[in-house]
Short mmCIF file of C-alpha atoms in Angstrom, two decimals:
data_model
loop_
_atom_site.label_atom_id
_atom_site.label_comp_id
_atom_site.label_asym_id
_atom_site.label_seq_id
_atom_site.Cartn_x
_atom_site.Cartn_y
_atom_site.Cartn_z
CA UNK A 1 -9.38 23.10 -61.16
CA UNK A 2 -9.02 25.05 -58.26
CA UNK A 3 -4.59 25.54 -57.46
CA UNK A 4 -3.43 28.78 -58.79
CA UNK A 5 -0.33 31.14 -58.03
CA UNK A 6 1.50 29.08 -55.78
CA UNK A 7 4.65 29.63 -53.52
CA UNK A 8 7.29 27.75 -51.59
CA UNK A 9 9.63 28.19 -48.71
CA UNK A 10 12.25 26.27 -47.26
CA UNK A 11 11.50 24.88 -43.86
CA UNK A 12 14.21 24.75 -41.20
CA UNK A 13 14.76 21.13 -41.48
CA UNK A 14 15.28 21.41 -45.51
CA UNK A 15 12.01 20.29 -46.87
CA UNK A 16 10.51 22.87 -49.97
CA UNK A 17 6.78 23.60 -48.92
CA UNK A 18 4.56 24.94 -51.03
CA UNK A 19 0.88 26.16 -51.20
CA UNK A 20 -1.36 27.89 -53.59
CA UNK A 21 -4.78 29.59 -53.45
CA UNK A 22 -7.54 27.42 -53.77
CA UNK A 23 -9.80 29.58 -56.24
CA UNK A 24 -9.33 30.13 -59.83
CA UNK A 25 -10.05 33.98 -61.80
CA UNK A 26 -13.59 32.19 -63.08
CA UNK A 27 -14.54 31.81 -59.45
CA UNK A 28 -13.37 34.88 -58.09
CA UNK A 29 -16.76 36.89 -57.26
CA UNK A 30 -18.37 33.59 -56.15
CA UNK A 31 -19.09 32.17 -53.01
CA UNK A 32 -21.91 30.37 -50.91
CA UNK A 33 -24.51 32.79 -50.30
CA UNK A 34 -24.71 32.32 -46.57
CA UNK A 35 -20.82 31.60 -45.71
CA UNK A 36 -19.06 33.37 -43.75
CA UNK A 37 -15.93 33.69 -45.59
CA UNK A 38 -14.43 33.58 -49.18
CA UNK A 39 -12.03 31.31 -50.79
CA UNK A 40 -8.94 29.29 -48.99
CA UNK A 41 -5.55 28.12 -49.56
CA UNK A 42 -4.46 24.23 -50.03
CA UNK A 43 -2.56 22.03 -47.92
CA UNK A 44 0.57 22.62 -47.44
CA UNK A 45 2.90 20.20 -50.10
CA UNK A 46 6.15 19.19 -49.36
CA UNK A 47 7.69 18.49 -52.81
CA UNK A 48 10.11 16.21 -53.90
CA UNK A 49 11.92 15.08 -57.44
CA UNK A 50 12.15 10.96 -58.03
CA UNK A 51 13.15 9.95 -61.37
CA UNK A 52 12.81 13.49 -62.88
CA UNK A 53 9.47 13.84 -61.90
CA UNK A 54 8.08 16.41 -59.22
CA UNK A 55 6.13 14.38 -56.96
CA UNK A 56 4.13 16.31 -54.18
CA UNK A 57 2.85 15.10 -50.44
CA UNK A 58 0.74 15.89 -48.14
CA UNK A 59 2.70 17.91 -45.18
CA UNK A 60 4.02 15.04 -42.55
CA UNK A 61 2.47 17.41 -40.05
CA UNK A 62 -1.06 16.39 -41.00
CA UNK A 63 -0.34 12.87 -39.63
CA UNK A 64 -0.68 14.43 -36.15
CA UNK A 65 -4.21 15.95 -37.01
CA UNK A 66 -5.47 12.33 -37.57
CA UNK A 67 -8.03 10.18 -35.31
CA UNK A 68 -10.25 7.46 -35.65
CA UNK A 69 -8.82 5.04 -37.96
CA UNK A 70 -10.90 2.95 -39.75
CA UNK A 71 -9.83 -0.25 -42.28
CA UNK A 72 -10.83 -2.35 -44.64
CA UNK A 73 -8.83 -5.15 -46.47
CA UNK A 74 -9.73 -6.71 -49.88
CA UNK A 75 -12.89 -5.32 -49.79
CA UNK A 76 -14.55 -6.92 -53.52
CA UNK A 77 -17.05 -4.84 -55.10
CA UNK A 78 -18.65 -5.79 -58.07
CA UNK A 79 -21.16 -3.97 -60.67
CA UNK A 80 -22.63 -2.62 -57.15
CA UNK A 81 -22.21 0.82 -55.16
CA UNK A 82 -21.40 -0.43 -51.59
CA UNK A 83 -21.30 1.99 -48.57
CA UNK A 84 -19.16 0.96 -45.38
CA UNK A 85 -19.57 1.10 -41.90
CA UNK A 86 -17.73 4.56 -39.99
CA UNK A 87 -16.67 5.43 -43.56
CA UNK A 88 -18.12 8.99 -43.97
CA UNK A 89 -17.26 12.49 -43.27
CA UNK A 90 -16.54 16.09 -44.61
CA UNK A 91 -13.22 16.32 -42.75
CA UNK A 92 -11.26 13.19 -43.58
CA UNK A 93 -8.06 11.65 -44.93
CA UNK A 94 -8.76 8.82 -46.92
CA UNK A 95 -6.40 6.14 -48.33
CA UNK A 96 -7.42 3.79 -51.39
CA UNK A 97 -5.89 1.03 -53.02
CA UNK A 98 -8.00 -0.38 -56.06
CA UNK A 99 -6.99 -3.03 -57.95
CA UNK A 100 -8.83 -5.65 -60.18
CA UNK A 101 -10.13 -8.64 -58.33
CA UNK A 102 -8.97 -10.93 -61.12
CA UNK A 103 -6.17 -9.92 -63.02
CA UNK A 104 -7.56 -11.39 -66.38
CA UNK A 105 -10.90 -9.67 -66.13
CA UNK A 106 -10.47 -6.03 -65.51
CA UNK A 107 -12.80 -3.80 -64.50
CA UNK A 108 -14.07 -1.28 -66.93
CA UNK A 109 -14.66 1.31 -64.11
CA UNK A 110 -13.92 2.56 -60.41
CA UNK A 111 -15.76 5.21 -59.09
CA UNK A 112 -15.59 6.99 -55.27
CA UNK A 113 -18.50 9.26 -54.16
CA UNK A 114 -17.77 11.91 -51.77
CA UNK A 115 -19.59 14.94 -50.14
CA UNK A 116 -22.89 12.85 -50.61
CA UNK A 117 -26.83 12.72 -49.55
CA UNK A 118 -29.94 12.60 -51.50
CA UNK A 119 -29.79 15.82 -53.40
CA UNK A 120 -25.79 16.49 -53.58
CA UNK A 121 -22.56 14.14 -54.87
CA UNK A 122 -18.92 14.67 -56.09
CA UNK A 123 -17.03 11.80 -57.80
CA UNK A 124 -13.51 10.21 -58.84
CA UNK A 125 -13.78 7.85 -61.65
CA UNK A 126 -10.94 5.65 -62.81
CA UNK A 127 -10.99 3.77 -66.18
CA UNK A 128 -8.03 1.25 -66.11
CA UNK A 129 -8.07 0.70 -69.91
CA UNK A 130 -7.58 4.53 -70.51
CA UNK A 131 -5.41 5.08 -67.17
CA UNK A 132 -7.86 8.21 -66.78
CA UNK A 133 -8.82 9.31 -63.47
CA UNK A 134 -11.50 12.24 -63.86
CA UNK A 135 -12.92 14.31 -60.67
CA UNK A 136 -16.34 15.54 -61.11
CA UNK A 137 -18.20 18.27 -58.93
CA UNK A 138 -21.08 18.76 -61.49
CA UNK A 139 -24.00 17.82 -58.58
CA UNK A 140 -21.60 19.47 -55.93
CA UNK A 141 -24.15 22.42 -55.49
CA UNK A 142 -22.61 25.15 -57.15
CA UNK A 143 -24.78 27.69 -58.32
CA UNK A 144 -23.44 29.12 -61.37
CA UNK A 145 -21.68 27.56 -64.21
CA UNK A 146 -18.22 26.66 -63.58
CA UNK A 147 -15.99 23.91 -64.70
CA UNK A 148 -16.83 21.03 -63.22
CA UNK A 149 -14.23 18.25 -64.49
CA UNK A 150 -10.91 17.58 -64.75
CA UNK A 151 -8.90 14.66 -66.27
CA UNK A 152 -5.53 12.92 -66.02
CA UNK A 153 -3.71 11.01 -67.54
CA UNK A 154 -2.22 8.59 -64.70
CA UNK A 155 0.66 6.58 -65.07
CA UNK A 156 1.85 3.26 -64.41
CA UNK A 157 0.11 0.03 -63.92
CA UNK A 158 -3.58 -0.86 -64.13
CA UNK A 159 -3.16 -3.39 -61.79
CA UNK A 160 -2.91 -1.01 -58.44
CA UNK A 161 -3.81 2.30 -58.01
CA UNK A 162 -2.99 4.19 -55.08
CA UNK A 163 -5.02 7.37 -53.91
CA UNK A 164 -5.20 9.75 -51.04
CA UNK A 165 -8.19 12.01 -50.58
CA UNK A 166 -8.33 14.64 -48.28
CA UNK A 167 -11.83 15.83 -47.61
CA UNK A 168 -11.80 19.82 -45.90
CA UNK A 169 -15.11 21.06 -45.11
CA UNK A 170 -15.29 22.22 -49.20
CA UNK A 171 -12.71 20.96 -50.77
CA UNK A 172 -10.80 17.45 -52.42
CA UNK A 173 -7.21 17.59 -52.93
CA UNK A 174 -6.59 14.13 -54.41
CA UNK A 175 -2.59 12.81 -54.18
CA UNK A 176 -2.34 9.77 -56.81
CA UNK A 177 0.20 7.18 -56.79
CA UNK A 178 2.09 8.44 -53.99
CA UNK A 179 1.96 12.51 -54.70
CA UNK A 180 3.05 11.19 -58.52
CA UNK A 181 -0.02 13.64 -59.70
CA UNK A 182 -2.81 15.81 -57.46
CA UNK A 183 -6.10 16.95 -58.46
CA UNK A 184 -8.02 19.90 -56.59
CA UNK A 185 -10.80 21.28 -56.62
CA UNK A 186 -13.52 23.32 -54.29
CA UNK A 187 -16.68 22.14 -53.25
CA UNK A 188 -19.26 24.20 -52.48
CA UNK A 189 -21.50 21.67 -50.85
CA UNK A 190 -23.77 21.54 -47.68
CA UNK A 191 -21.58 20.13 -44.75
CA UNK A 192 -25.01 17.77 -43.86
CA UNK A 193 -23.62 15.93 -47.45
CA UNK A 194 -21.36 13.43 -45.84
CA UNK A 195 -21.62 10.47 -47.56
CA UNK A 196 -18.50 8.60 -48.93
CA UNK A 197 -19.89 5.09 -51.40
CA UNK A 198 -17.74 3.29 -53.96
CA UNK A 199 -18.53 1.65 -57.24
CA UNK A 200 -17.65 -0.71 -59.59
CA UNK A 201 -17.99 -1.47 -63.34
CA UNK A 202 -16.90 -5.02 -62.93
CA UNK A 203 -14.90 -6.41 -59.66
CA UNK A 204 -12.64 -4.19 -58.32
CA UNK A 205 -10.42 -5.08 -54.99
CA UNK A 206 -10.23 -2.26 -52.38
CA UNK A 207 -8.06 -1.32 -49.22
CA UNK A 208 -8.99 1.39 -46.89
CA UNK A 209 -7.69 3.62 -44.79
CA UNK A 210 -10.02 6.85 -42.96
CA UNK A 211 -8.99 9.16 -40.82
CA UNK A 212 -10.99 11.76 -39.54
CA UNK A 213 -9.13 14.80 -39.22
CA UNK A 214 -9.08 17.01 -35.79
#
């Protein structure tokens, strides 16, 4: 929703980086009434091709910006939202794998909660039978109509799906199955929103991985 206009470069060591402006045109005169500042660019993406498709990565720099590990193995959840302990944050690099907890009974829905309290929310929801992951900012906070959902198509197996969500103080940038696809969008929410629950249609399997980022 929000990755427009982008640009590479070469860095010295031969890896194409590239990085866009995190806004669209529909955006463009609107911004949090009492912020101090006005739109922002993305992380920088190193890209690569695999199998004829463009896949794109988090920068390997950002590994150095992360603290505080958390993890969680096989975590089951199951027609529940559960909330962990020390999982939570606005500035945070997250790692999921979900997968179904029985193979022969899958799940009819995942769904991650992010930037949350009592009044405010953003989601990911994956359905396995469609292979559609959708990112939702509807109850973000925004104050004028804007799009607030995105779909895609993901591909490969129902049985595992890898993500990696990257939390900045108002933004998602979401890197599935390994950079295969991204999703990103700006959220406009208060930073006291830091809630991060997970849900489950069913009974899903999850590992976790959170960083906070420094």
């Amino acid at each position: 929703m929000d990755y427009y206009a982008m640009q590479t470069l070469l860095a010295p060591d031969g890896r194409r980086i590239m990085i866009a402006w995190m806004q669209n045109w529909d955006t463009l005169a609107y911004r949090c009434n009492d912020s101090g500042w006005f739109a922002q660019m993305s992380l920088p993406r190193e890209l690569s091709v695999k199998n004829g498709r463009l896949y794109q990565v988090p920068i390997r720099e950002l590994n150095a910006m992360r603290a505080n590990k958390v993890e969680y193995n096989n975590v089951v959840i199951k027609d529940t939202r559960l909330t962990l302990d020390q999982i939570e944050g606005r500035t945070v690099d997250l790692e999921l794998v979900i997968r179904p907890a029985d193979k022969d009974n899958l799940y009819k829905k995942f769904e991650l909660c992010f930037a949350e309290n009592e009044k405010y929310h953003s989601t990911l929801c994956f359905r396995p039978d469609e292979s559609v992951l959708k990112i939702d900012r509807k109850f973000s906070g925004s104050e004028r109509a804007l799009v607030h959902q995105s779909s895609c198509l993901v591909n490969g197996d129902s049985n595992e799906l890898k993500l990696r969500v990257i939390l900045d103080k108002f933004s998602v940038e979401v890197f599935i199955n390994d950079g295969e696809q991204v999703m990103s969008a700006v959220i406009l929410t208060k930073q006291e929103a830091k809630g991060i629950s997970f849900f489950a249609d069913g009974a899903a399997k999850l590992d976790i991985v959170k960083y906070d980022l420094l």
